[in-house]
Amino acid sequence: MTASRTPDAAEVQPFALVPVAAIAGTLAVVLTALSGRYGFHRDELYFLVAGKHLAWGFTDQPPLTPLLAHISTTIFGNTPMGLRVLSTLTAAATIFVVALIARELGSDRRAQTFAAVCAAIAGFPLGIGHLASTATYDLLAWMVIGLFAVKLLRTGDGRWWVAIGLSTGIALENKYLVVLPLAALLIAVLIVGPRPVLRSWWLAAGVVTAALIAVPNLWWQATHGWPQLTVAGGISEDDGTENRIMFIPLQILQLSPFLVPVWVAGFVRMWRSPTLRWSRAIALAYPILCVIVLAVGGKSYYALPLLLILVAAGATPTLAWLARGRTAVRRSLVAAGVVLTAITSAIIALPILPPSAVNAVLPINPEQGEQIGWPALTAAVAEAWQQIPEPDRSRATIFALNYGEAGAIDHYGPAHHLPTPYSGHMSFIDWGPPPNTQTGPVLLIEQEPTQYYESRFGTCHQVGTVNTGHSVDNEEQGTHLTLCTGPTQPWSTLWPSLRRYY
């Protein structure tokens, strides 16, 4: 049985298709123009390799992002620009969904357009829109789920649970984080309502729909010992304290300080407006999600998507504020805020600065630095490889301690006549080991000397150091290239001890 329409639901206005499309199109043009700058991100290099080993799951993630990376590079070319075509389209689609959420919350065309502008110039959507990452597709999934949730609460029509379940199932094939905002929303609905939406049998239908779509990956994880839970636990243990300390500052900085008044206004509007009383659970879901993320030691960006919903809600009161009192002054303030947001977000999130100046933005967006230096690393590895006597190279092995290094050598190495690299990091462990006939020297790539690994490869000495050429303070600057005499056991025996989850 379908629940009746919520009596005080806000009236839905016509959609501002043309201006929103223009904003999304402009964003797509900007992202495309800059997509070839710097180079691949370490995660992208990993996705390229994972795309050659497609499966229903990987050690650290579900299969969707590697699949999309494989599709994008197959169609558009194996370059940073080719890889990022689908992520650019995803970022543009996210702008549409934010505007649609504003529409569901009673915003007129002007407010929908303003919400789209705010989403397009916010730092977090810009940064992940530039890259092909799990977060890129996750943001769109969260926004789509948010749109369906708003429709569910506004209309009381339980059939929207099926749409939520469908989009959740697809999202679970990309990243498990989607369970966090859903949990926060369910808790909020239990606290402030409307509770009747939880008594619909359509809720069970939505859960079944999500489960059926997610089953292949969940089965893969179950049959492989749930490695993704191990990865998540390690990340929380290693970075949890820092994540908690930086959570509130990064909530402000990663979206934009200038957008704080907009999303605060959105929260207040959803909480206080009589015509939006049905949406109070969505407003409350944000602080609940923040508590959950802090409790598990998650990264600050885990809660940012819900801020975009608050931004969508805040568009209407922001424009109403503009129309009151000293209009010219207020318009100047808002215009200045929009311009400053666009400029600062672009500098922090996009590859605009010269590589030598990137260190200035790394405290807020360290992903900028992870796009620089991979060709230089590969060239340094090639130089170190030449130190292996030529007769021994056919039996020699390159072993990288992390997936970024292995991915870079896999991509750039053939131009230097380097062999396929191996690694025990994340899913690279599943794509090895080297043949047992590889009994020759091992070129070990390690950010710092690591006794655990060096002891497994005989006598070792350093033969090189990686220099990106730009003094970028990323993880690979100063990486040690260590040449060892060879594996101390057959690779098949040694391999399980080389696994590294984080």
Short mmCIF file of C-alpha atoms in Angstrom, two decimals:
data_model
loop_
_atom_site.label_atom_id
_atom_site.label_comp_id
_atom_site.label_asym_id
_atom_site.label_seq_id
_atom_site.Cartn_x
_atom_site.Cartn_y
_atom_site.Cartn_z
CA MET A 1 0.00 0.00 0.00
CA THR A 2 1.36 3.44 -0.97
CA ALA A 3 1.49 6.04 1.79
CA SER A 4 -0.37 9.29 1.27
CA ARG A 5 1.37 12.51 0.33
CA THR A 6 2.82 14.46 3.23
CA PRO A 7 0.33 17.31 3.89
CA ASP A 8 2.89 20.09 4.35
CA ALA A 9 5.25 19.05 1.55
CA ALA A 10 6.78 21.98 -0.32
CA GLU A 11 5.47 22.66 -3.79
CA VAL A 12 7.79 21.42 -6.53
CA GLN A 13 8.76 24.16 -8.97
CA PRO A 14 9.64 23.72 -12.68
CA PHE A 15 13.21 22.57 -13.24
CA ALA A 16 15.81 25.12 -14.36
CA LEU A 17 17.09 22.84 -17.13
CA VAL A 18 18.86 25.38 -19.34
CA PRO A 19 20.90 27.26 -16.70
CA VAL A 20 21.74 24.06 -14.81
CA ALA A 21 22.84 22.40 -18.06
CA ALA A 22 25.00 25.44 -18.83
CA ILE A 23 26.67 25.22 -15.41
CA ALA A 24 27.25 21.47 -15.70
CA GLY A 25 28.56 21.92 -19.24
CA THR A 26 30.97 24.65 -18.14
CA LEU A 27 32.25 22.40 -15.37
CA ALA A 28 32.77 19.58 -17.87
CA VAL A 29 34.72 21.89 -20.19
CA VAL A 30 36.98 23.08 -17.35
CA LEU A 31 37.63 19.55 -16.11
CA THR A 32 38.35 18.33 -19.63
CA ALA A 33 40.75 21.20 -20.31
CA LEU A 34 42.73 20.39 -17.16
CA SER A 35 42.44 16.60 -17.21
CA GLY A 36 45.81 16.12 -18.90
CA ARG A 37 47.76 18.29 -16.46
CA TYR A 38 50.25 16.73 -14.01
CA GLY A 39 49.53 13.05 -14.70
CA PHE A 40 47.91 9.95 -13.28
CA HIS A 41 47.08 9.76 -9.60
CA ARG A 42 48.50 6.74 -7.72
CA ASP A 43 44.99 5.28 -7.36
CA GLU A 44 44.34 5.71 -11.08
CA LEU A 45 47.51 3.76 -11.91
CA TYR A 46 46.20 1.01 -9.64
CA PHE A 47 42.80 1.07 -11.36
CA LEU A 48 44.49 0.68 -14.75
CA VAL A 49 46.11 -2.55 -13.62
CA ALA A 50 42.95 -3.72 -11.84
CA GLY A 51 41.08 -3.16 -15.10
CA LYS A 52 43.26 -5.87 -16.65
CA HIS A 53 42.23 -8.29 -13.90
CA LEU A 54 38.49 -7.63 -13.70
CA ALA A 55 36.71 -9.62 -11.01
CA TRP A 56 33.68 -9.29 -8.72
CA GLY A 57 35.89 -7.78 -6.07
CA PHE A 58 39.33 -6.62 -5.03
CA THR A 59 41.17 -6.64 -1.73
CA ASP A 60 40.38 -3.01 -0.98
CA GLN A 61 37.29 -2.21 -3.04
CA PRO A 62 34.31 -3.47 -5.03
CA PRO A 63 34.65 -3.79 -8.82
CA LEU A 64 32.86 -0.75 -10.28
CA THR A 65 35.64 1.86 -10.41
CA PRO A 66 38.24 -0.46 -12.04
CA LEU A 67 35.56 -1.52 -14.53
CA LEU A 68 34.75 2.09 -15.41
CA ALA A 69 38.47 2.88 -15.69
CA HIS A 70 38.86 0.00 -18.12
CA ILE A 71 35.86 1.15 -20.18
CA SER A 72 37.00 4.77 -20.27
CA THR A 73 40.58 4.01 -21.35
CA THR A 74 39.41 1.43 -23.91
CA ILE A 75 37.12 3.97 -25.57
CA PHE A 76 38.98 7.25 -25.04
CA GLY A 77 42.62 6.20 -24.75
CA ASN A 78 45.06 5.07 -22.08
CA THR A 79 45.98 8.58 -20.98
CA PRO A 80 44.98 10.73 -18.00
CA MET A 81 42.52 12.58 -20.24
CA GLY A 82 41.06 9.36 -21.62
CA LEU A 83 40.74 7.81 -18.17
CA ARG A 84 38.93 10.85 -16.77
CA VAL A 85 36.20 11.25 -19.40
CA LEU A 86 33.67 9.23 -17.39
CA SER A 87 34.61 10.98 -14.15
CA THR A 88 34.06 14.35 -15.85
CA LEU A 89 30.60 13.26 -17.00
CA THR A 90 29.90 11.97 -13.51
CA ALA A 91 30.83 15.33 -11.99
CA ALA A 92 28.52 17.11 -14.44
CA ALA A 93 25.69 14.71 -13.60
CA THR A 94 26.21 15.44 -9.90
CA ILE A 95 25.46 19.12 -10.54
CA PHE A 96 22.13 18.17 -12.10
CA VAL A 97 21.21 16.03 -9.11
CA VAL A 98 22.05 18.77 -6.60
CA ALA A 99 19.77 21.15 -8.52
CA LEU A 100 17.02 18.50 -8.57
CA ILE A 101 17.34 18.13 -4.79
CA ALA A 102 16.94 21.89 -4.44
CA ARG A 103 13.82 21.63 -6.61
CA GLU A 104 12.35 18.91 -4.40
CA LEU A 105 12.91 21.21 -1.43
CA GLY A 106 10.70 23.88 -2.98
CA SER A 107 13.37 26.01 -4.65
CA ASP A 108 12.44 28.01 -7.72
CA ARG A 109 14.54 28.19 -10.89
CA ARG A 110 16.80 30.91 -9.51
CA ALA A 111 17.53 28.97 -6.34
CA GLN A 112 18.08 25.74 -8.28
CA THR A 113 20.59 27.57 -10.45
CA PHE A 114 22.34 29.03 -7.41
CA ALA A 115 22.53 25.57 -5.82
CA ALA A 116 24.10 24.24 -9.02
CA VAL A 117 26.66 27.08 -9.02
CA CYS A 118 27.59 26.37 -5.40
CA ALA A 119 28.05 22.66 -6.11
CA ALA A 120 30.10 23.33 -9.23
CA ILE A 121 32.57 25.66 -7.48
CA ALA A 122 32.87 23.72 -4.21
CA GLY A 123 36.32 22.27 -3.65
CA PHE A 124 35.40 18.64 -2.95
CA PRO A 125 33.26 18.05 -6.08
CA LEU A 126 35.88 19.81 -8.19
CA GLY A 127 38.75 17.76 -6.80
CA ILE A 128 37.15 14.35 -7.17
CA GLY A 129 35.60 15.34 -10.49
CA HIS A 130 39.10 15.89 -11.84
CA LEU A 131 40.15 12.33 -10.93
CA ALA A 132 38.86 8.86 -11.71
CA SER A 133 38.35 7.67 -8.16
CA THR A 134 35.91 5.68 -6.08
CA ALA A 135 34.90 8.96 -4.40
CA THR A 136 33.95 10.45 -7.79
CA TYR A 137 31.27 7.87 -8.45
CA ASP A 138 30.40 7.61 -4.77
CA LEU A 139 29.44 11.30 -4.62
CA LEU A 140 27.01 10.91 -7.51
CA ALA A 141 25.55 7.80 -5.87
CA TRP A 142 25.08 9.64 -2.55
CA MET A 143 23.38 12.54 -4.34
CA VAL A 144 21.04 10.21 -6.25
CA ILE A 145 20.17 8.35 -3.04
CA GLY A 146 19.65 11.72 -1.35
CA LEU A 147 17.31 12.81 -4.16
CA PHE A 148 15.23 9.64 -3.82
CA ALA A 149 15.22 9.97 -0.03
CA VAL A 150 13.93 13.53 -0.32
CA LYS A 151 11.21 12.33 -2.69
CA LEU A 152 10.30 9.54 -0.27
CA LEU A 153 9.99 11.85 2.72
CA ARG A 154 8.24 14.62 0.79
CA THR A 155 5.58 12.41 -0.78
CA GLY A 156 5.35 9.53 1.69
CA ASP A 157 5.25 7.22 -1.35
CA GLY A 158 6.99 4.02 -0.23
CA ARG A 159 7.78 3.01 -3.80
CA TRP A 160 10.78 5.33 -3.64
CA TRP A 161 12.38 2.70 -1.38
CA VAL A 162 12.92 0.57 -4.47
CA ALA A 163 14.73 3.43 -6.22
CA ILE A 164 16.82 3.94 -3.08
CA GLY A 165 17.58 0.22 -2.98
CA LEU A 166 18.55 0.15 -6.66
CA SER A 167 20.94 3.10 -6.35
CA THR A 168 22.31 1.74 -3.06
CA GLY A 169 23.03 -1.64 -4.63
CA ILE A 170 24.95 -0.01 -7.46
CA ALA A 171 26.78 2.22 -4.96
CA LEU A 172 27.80 -0.86 -2.95
CA GLU A 173 29.49 -2.21 -6.05
CA ASN A 174 31.70 0.88 -5.88
CA LYS A 175 32.21 1.61 -2.18
CA TYR A 176 30.73 0.42 1.10
CA LEU A 177 30.65 3.93 2.60
CA VAL A 178 27.09 4.39 1.36
CA VAL A 179 25.88 2.45 4.40
CA LEU A 180 26.98 5.34 6.65
CA PRO A 181 24.60 8.06 5.37
CA LEU A 182 21.80 5.52 5.10
CA ALA A 183 22.34 4.53 8.72
CA ALA A 184 22.40 8.21 9.73
CA LEU A 185 19.18 8.88 7.83
CA LEU A 186 17.38 5.89 9.35
CA ILE A 187 18.40 7.00 12.85
CA ALA A 188 17.21 10.53 12.09
CA VAL A 189 13.84 9.32 10.79
CA LEU A 190 13.37 7.26 13.94
CA ILE A 191 14.07 10.36 16.02
CA VAL A 192 12.10 13.07 14.19
CA GLY A 193 10.02 11.20 11.58
CA PRO A 194 8.16 10.84 9.35
CA ARG A 195 8.12 7.29 10.78
CA PRO A 196 5.30 5.96 8.56
CA VAL A 197 7.80 5.57 5.69
CA LEU A 198 9.53 2.88 7.76
CA ARG A 199 6.32 0.83 8.07
CA SER A 200 5.91 0.33 4.34
CA TRP A 201 6.60 -3.12 2.86
CA TRP A 202 8.38 -1.22 0.08
CA LEU A 203 11.26 -0.75 2.53
CA ALA A 204 11.83 -4.53 2.49
CA ALA A 205 11.62 -4.47 -1.30
CA GLY A 206 14.32 -1.80 -1.39
CA VAL A 207 16.58 -3.77 0.94
CA VAL A 208 16.17 -6.90 -1.20
CA THR A 209 16.90 -4.92 -4.36
CA ALA A 210 20.11 -3.50 -2.90
CA ALA A 211 21.18 -6.91 -1.60
CA LEU A 212 20.63 -8.66 -4.92
CA ILE A 213 22.81 -6.13 -6.75
CA ALA A 214 25.51 -6.21 -4.07
CA VAL A 215 25.60 -10.02 -3.70
CA PRO A 216 28.34 -10.78 -6.28
CA ASN A 217 30.87 -8.54 -4.54
CA LEU A 218 29.79 -9.56 -1.05
CA TRP A 219 30.21 -13.19 -2.08
CA TRP A 220 33.69 -12.42 -3.42
CA GLN A 221 34.63 -10.72 -0.15
CA ALA A 222 33.21 -13.60 1.91
CA THR A 223 35.09 -16.25 -0.05
CA HIS A 224 38.34 -14.25 0.27
CA GLY A 225 38.11 -13.67 4.03
CA TRP A 226 36.65 -10.12 3.94
CA PRO A 227 39.95 -8.38 3.15
CA GLN A 228 38.24 -5.03 2.72
CA LEU A 229 37.31 -5.01 6.40
CA THR A 230 40.98 -5.59 7.22
CA VAL A 231 41.95 -2.67 4.99
CA ALA A 232 39.35 -0.39 6.60
CA GLY A 233 40.47 -1.40 10.08
CA GLY A 234 44.09 -0.65 9.24
CA ILE A 235 43.24 2.79 7.84
CA SER A 236 41.27 3.65 10.96
CA GLU A 237 44.08 2.44 13.21
CA ASP A 238 46.80 4.30 11.33
CA ASP A 239 44.98 7.57 10.57
CA GLY A 240 42.05 7.62 13.00
CA THR A 241 43.52 10.14 15.47
CA GLU A 242 44.61 12.57 12.74
CA ASN A 243 41.24 12.18 10.99
CA ARG A 244 39.41 13.10 14.20
CA ILE A 245 41.59 16.13 14.89
CA MET A 246 41.23 17.49 11.36
CA PHE A 247 37.58 16.55 10.87
CA ILE A 248 35.93 19.91 11.62
CA PRO A 249 38.57 22.11 9.89
CA LEU A 250 38.43 19.95 6.76
CA GLN A 251 34.61 19.98 6.73
CA ILE A 252 34.94 23.72 6.29
CA LEU A 253 37.99 23.87 4.05
CA GLN A 254 37.34 20.97 1.67
CA LEU A 255 33.96 22.29 0.55
CA SER A 256 34.74 26.01 0.98
CA PRO A 257 34.63 28.42 3.93
CA PHE A 258 32.53 30.77 1.81
CA LEU A 259 29.79 28.14 1.49
CA VAL A 260 29.40 27.72 5.26
CA PRO A 261 26.64 30.38 5.50
CA VAL A 262 24.75 28.65 2.68
CA TRP A 263 24.71 25.17 4.20
CA VAL A 264 24.04 26.55 7.69
CA ALA A 265 21.05 28.40 6.23
CA GLY A 266 20.00 25.14 4.58
CA PHE A 267 20.12 23.27 7.87
CA VAL A 268 18.10 25.97 9.65
CA ARG A 269 15.55 26.07 6.82
CA MET A 270 15.00 22.31 6.82
CA TRP A 271 14.78 22.23 10.62
CA ARG A 272 12.47 25.22 11.13
CA SER A 273 10.38 25.70 8.00
CA PRO A 274 6.76 24.52 8.50
CA THR A 275 6.53 23.53 4.84
CA LEU A 276 9.72 21.44 5.11
CA ARG A 277 8.98 19.77 8.41
CA TRP A 278 9.12 16.41 6.62
CA SER A 279 12.79 17.07 5.75
CA ARG A 280 14.05 17.51 9.32
CA ALA A 281 15.45 13.97 9.28
CA ILE A 282 17.72 14.86 6.36
CA ALA A 283 19.08 17.86 8.24
CA LEU A 284 19.59 15.80 11.38
CA ALA A 285 21.32 13.05 9.39
CA TYR A 286 24.35 15.29 8.84
CA PRO A 287 25.40 15.71 12.52
CA ILE A 288 24.55 12.04 13.13
CA LEU A 289 26.82 11.05 10.23
CA CYS A 290 29.58 13.27 11.62
CA VAL A 291 29.36 11.44 14.95
CA ILE A 292 29.54 8.07 13.18
CA VAL A 293 32.56 9.10 11.09
CA LEU A 294 34.35 10.47 14.14
CA ALA A 295 33.61 7.29 16.08
CA VAL A 296 35.14 5.03 13.42
CA GLY A 297 38.06 7.38 12.70
CA GLY A 298 36.97 7.87 9.10
CA LYS A 299 38.16 10.58 6.75
CA SER A 300 36.51 13.98 6.77
CA TYR A 301 35.22 13.69 3.21
CA TYR A 302 32.95 10.81 4.25
CA ALA A 303 30.43 13.38 5.52
CA LEU A 304 30.83 16.03 2.82
CA PRO A 305 28.14 14.73 0.42
CA LEU A 306 25.40 15.47 2.96
CA LEU A 307 26.70 19.03 3.15
CA LEU A 308 25.86 19.40 -0.55
CA ILE A 309 22.25 18.54 0.27
CA LEU A 310 22.29 21.27 2.92
CA VAL A 311 23.77 23.62 0.31
CA ALA A 312 20.87 22.76 -2.00
CA ALA A 313 18.47 23.57 0.82
CA GLY A 314 20.28 26.81 1.60
CA ALA A 315 19.98 28.29 -1.87
CA THR A 316 16.46 29.64 -1.28
CA PRO A 317 17.13 31.44 2.04
CA THR A 318 20.39 32.85 0.66
CA LEU A 319 18.58 34.44 -2.27
CA ALA A 320 15.81 35.62 0.05
CA TRP A 321 18.44 37.30 2.22
CA LEU A 322 19.75 39.03 -0.88
CA ALA A 323 16.35 40.55 -1.57
CA ARG A 324 16.04 42.13 1.87
CA GLY A 325 17.52 45.35 3.18
CA ARG A 326 20.64 46.78 1.54
CA THR A 327 20.35 44.71 -1.63
CA ALA A 328 23.35 46.12 -3.48
CA VAL A 329 25.71 45.50 -0.57
CA ARG A 330 24.41 41.99 -0.05
CA ARG A 331 24.67 41.16 -3.73
CA SER A 332 28.25 42.36 -3.70
CA LEU A 333 29.00 40.14 -0.71
CA VAL A 334 27.45 37.06 -2.33
CA ALA A 335 29.13 37.78 -5.67
CA ALA A 336 32.48 38.16 -3.92
CA GLY A 337 31.87 34.92 -2.04
CA VAL A 338 31.10 33.05 -5.26
CA VAL A 339 34.18 34.41 -7.02
CA LEU A 340 36.48 33.71 -4.07
CA THR A 341 35.04 30.21 -3.71
CA ALA A 342 35.62 29.48 -7.40
CA ILE A 343 39.20 30.79 -7.29
CA THR A 344 40.28 29.11 -4.06
CA SER A 345 38.55 25.83 -4.91
CA ALA A 346 40.19 25.73 -8.33
CA ILE A 347 43.65 26.38 -6.89
CA ILE A 348 43.23 23.76 -4.16
CA ALA A 349 41.39 21.09 -6.15
CA LEU A 350 42.55 21.40 -9.75
CA PRO A 351 46.01 21.13 -11.38
CA ILE A 352 46.37 24.85 -12.00
CA LEU A 353 49.55 25.65 -10.07
CA PRO A 354 52.95 24.74 -11.51
CA PRO A 355 54.18 21.46 -9.99
CA SER A 356 56.88 23.33 -8.06
CA ALA A 357 54.17 25.27 -6.16
CA VAL A 358 51.87 22.35 -5.32
CA ASN A 359 53.23 21.96 -1.78
CA ALA A 360 51.22 25.04 -0.80
CA VAL A 361 47.90 23.20 -1.18
CA LEU A 362 48.89 19.72 0.01
CA PRO A 363 47.76 20.24 3.65
CA ILE A 364 44.18 20.61 2.36
CA ASN A 365 44.34 18.42 -0.74
CA PRO A 366 47.23 15.94 -0.68
CA GLU A 367 45.83 14.26 -3.80
CA GLN A 368 47.39 17.03 -5.90
CA GLY A 369 50.87 15.79 -5.04
CA GLU A 370 50.00 12.18 -5.83
CA GLN A 371 49.61 13.09 -9.53
CA ILE A 372 53.22 14.20 -9.91
CA GLY A 373 56.43 12.26 -10.33
CA TRP A 374 55.42 8.82 -11.59
CA PRO A 375 57.33 9.01 -14.90
CA ALA A 376 60.38 10.21 -12.92
CA LEU A 377 60.03 7.29 -10.52
CA THR A 378 59.88 4.85 -13.42
CA ALA A 379 62.91 6.43 -15.06
CA ALA A 380 64.84 6.08 -11.79
CA VAL A 381 63.80 2.43 -11.55
CA ALA A 382 64.99 1.89 -15.13
CA GLU A 383 68.36 3.41 -14.26
CA ALA A 384 68.67 1.14 -11.23
CA TRP A 385 67.62 -1.85 -13.35
CA GLN A 386 70.58 -1.24 -15.63
CA GLN A 387 72.89 -1.92 -12.68
CA ILE A 388 71.84 -5.56 -12.77
CA PRO A 389 74.28 -7.52 -14.98
CA GLU A 390 72.59 -8.20 -18.31
CA PRO A 391 72.86 -12.03 -18.04
CA ASP A 392 70.95 -11.86 -14.71
CA ARG A 393 68.08 -9.64 -15.86
CA SER A 394 66.02 -12.48 -17.34
CA ARG A 395 65.81 -13.99 -13.82
CA ALA A 396 65.48 -10.67 -11.98
CA THR A 397 62.31 -9.20 -10.47
CA ILE A 398 61.00 -5.74 -9.66
CA PHE A 399 59.10 -5.72 -6.37
CA ALA A 400 57.25 -2.55 -5.29
CA LEU A 401 56.00 -2.03 -1.77
CA ASN A 402 52.88 -0.10 -2.75
CA TYR A 403 50.35 -0.22 -5.55
CA GLY A 404 51.16 3.28 -6.83
CA GLU A 405 54.76 2.33 -7.55
CA ALA A 406 53.74 -0.99 -9.11
CA GLY A 407 51.05 0.71 -11.18
CA ALA A 408 53.45 3.37 -12.44
CA ILE A 409 56.02 0.80 -13.54
CA ASP A 410 53.33 -1.31 -15.16
CA HIS A 411 52.18 1.72 -17.17
CA TYR A 412 55.41 3.58 -17.93
CA GLY A 413 57.85 0.67 -17.65
CA PRO A 414 57.47 -0.83 -21.16
CA ALA A 415 58.91 2.36 -22.67
CA HIS A 416 62.04 1.71 -20.58
CA HIS A 417 62.07 -2.03 -21.41
CA LEU A 418 61.24 -2.92 -17.82
CA PRO A 419 59.54 -6.22 -16.96
CA THR A 420 56.12 -6.48 -15.31
CA PRO A 421 56.43 -5.40 -11.67
CA TYR A 422 55.12 -7.34 -8.68
CA SER A 423 53.83 -6.20 -5.31
CA GLY A 424 52.17 -7.63 -2.23
CA HIS A 425 50.08 -4.50 -1.70
CA MET A 426 46.28 -4.68 -1.92
CA SER A 427 45.10 -6.74 -4.91
CA PHE A 428 48.57 -6.96 -6.44
CA ILE A 429 49.04 -9.92 -4.12
CA ASP A 430 46.31 -11.73 -6.06
CA TRP A 431 48.02 -11.07 -9.40
CA GLY A 432 51.33 -12.70 -8.40
CA PRO A 433 53.63 -14.33 -7.52
CA PRO A 434 56.53 -14.27 -9.97
CA PRO A 435 57.47 -17.68 -11.39
CA ASN A 436 59.74 -19.74 -9.14
CA THR A 437 62.28 -19.61 -11.96
CA GLN A 438 62.85 -15.92 -11.09
CA THR A 439 65.76 -16.71 -8.77
CA GLY A 440 67.89 -13.70 -9.74
CA PRO A 441 68.28 -10.26 -8.16
CA VAL A 442 65.30 -8.35 -6.77
CA LEU A 443 65.02 -4.59 -7.28
CA LEU A 444 63.08 -3.46 -4.23
CA ILE A 445 61.19 -0.15 -4.32
CA GLU A 446 60.61 1.10 -0.78
CA GLN A 447 59.81 4.53 0.58
CA GLU A 448 62.07 3.83 3.56
CA PRO A 449 64.47 0.93 4.25
CA THR A 450 62.26 -1.92 5.44
CA GLN A 451 63.98 -4.74 7.27
CA TYR A 452 60.94 -6.99 7.03
CA TYR A 453 61.12 -7.09 3.24
CA GLU A 454 64.87 -6.78 2.78
CA SER A 455 65.42 -9.85 4.98
CA ARG A 456 63.40 -11.90 2.51
CA PHE A 457 65.56 -10.96 -0.47
CA GLY A 458 69.09 -11.75 0.63
CA THR A 459 71.84 -9.16 0.86
CA CYS A 460 70.57 -5.68 -0.08
CA HIS A 461 72.13 -2.31 -0.81
CA GLN A 462 70.72 0.98 -2.02
CA VAL A 463 71.38 1.78 -5.68
CA GLY A 464 69.25 4.85 -6.23
CA THR A 465 66.80 7.44 -4.93
CA VAL A 466 63.68 8.82 -6.59
CA ASN A 467 63.57 12.55 -7.29
CA THR A 468 60.41 13.83 -8.95
CA GLY A 469 62.27 16.93 -10.14
CA HIS A 470 59.78 19.33 -8.56
CA SER A 471 60.50 18.86 -4.82
CA VAL A 472 56.87 17.90 -4.31
CA ASP A 473 56.28 16.64 -0.81
CA ASN A 474 54.44 13.48 -1.81
CA GLU A 475 54.88 9.90 -0.66
CA GLU A 476 57.33 8.92 -3.41
CA GLN A 477 59.81 11.78 -3.13
CA GLY A 478 63.06 10.25 -1.86
CA THR A 479 61.92 6.65 -2.35
CA HIS A 480 64.78 4.15 -1.97
CA LEU A 481 65.72 1.81 -4.80
CA THR A 482 67.33 -1.22 -3.20
CA LEU A 483 69.02 -4.06 -5.06
CA CYS A 484 68.97 -7.45 -3.34
CA THR A 485 70.68 -10.70 -4.28
CA GLY A 486 67.45 -12.68 -4.68
CA PRO A 487 64.51 -14.30 -2.88
CA THR A 488 65.49 -16.40 0.12
CA GLN A 489 62.77 -18.94 -0.72
CA PRO A 490 60.84 -19.90 -3.86
CA TRP A 491 58.41 -17.13 -4.73
CA SER A 492 55.38 -19.37 -4.23
CA THR A 493 56.51 -20.09 -0.67
CA LEU A 494 57.53 -16.51 0.08
CA TRP A 495 54.46 -14.86 -1.45
CA PRO A 496 51.93 -15.09 1.44
CA SER A 497 54.37 -13.34 3.80
CA LEU A 498 54.60 -10.38 1.40
CA ARG A 499 50.93 -9.42 1.65
CA ARG A 500 50.33 -5.83 2.73
CA TYR A 501 46.83 -4.43 3.37
CA TYR A 502 47.71 -0.76 3.99
#
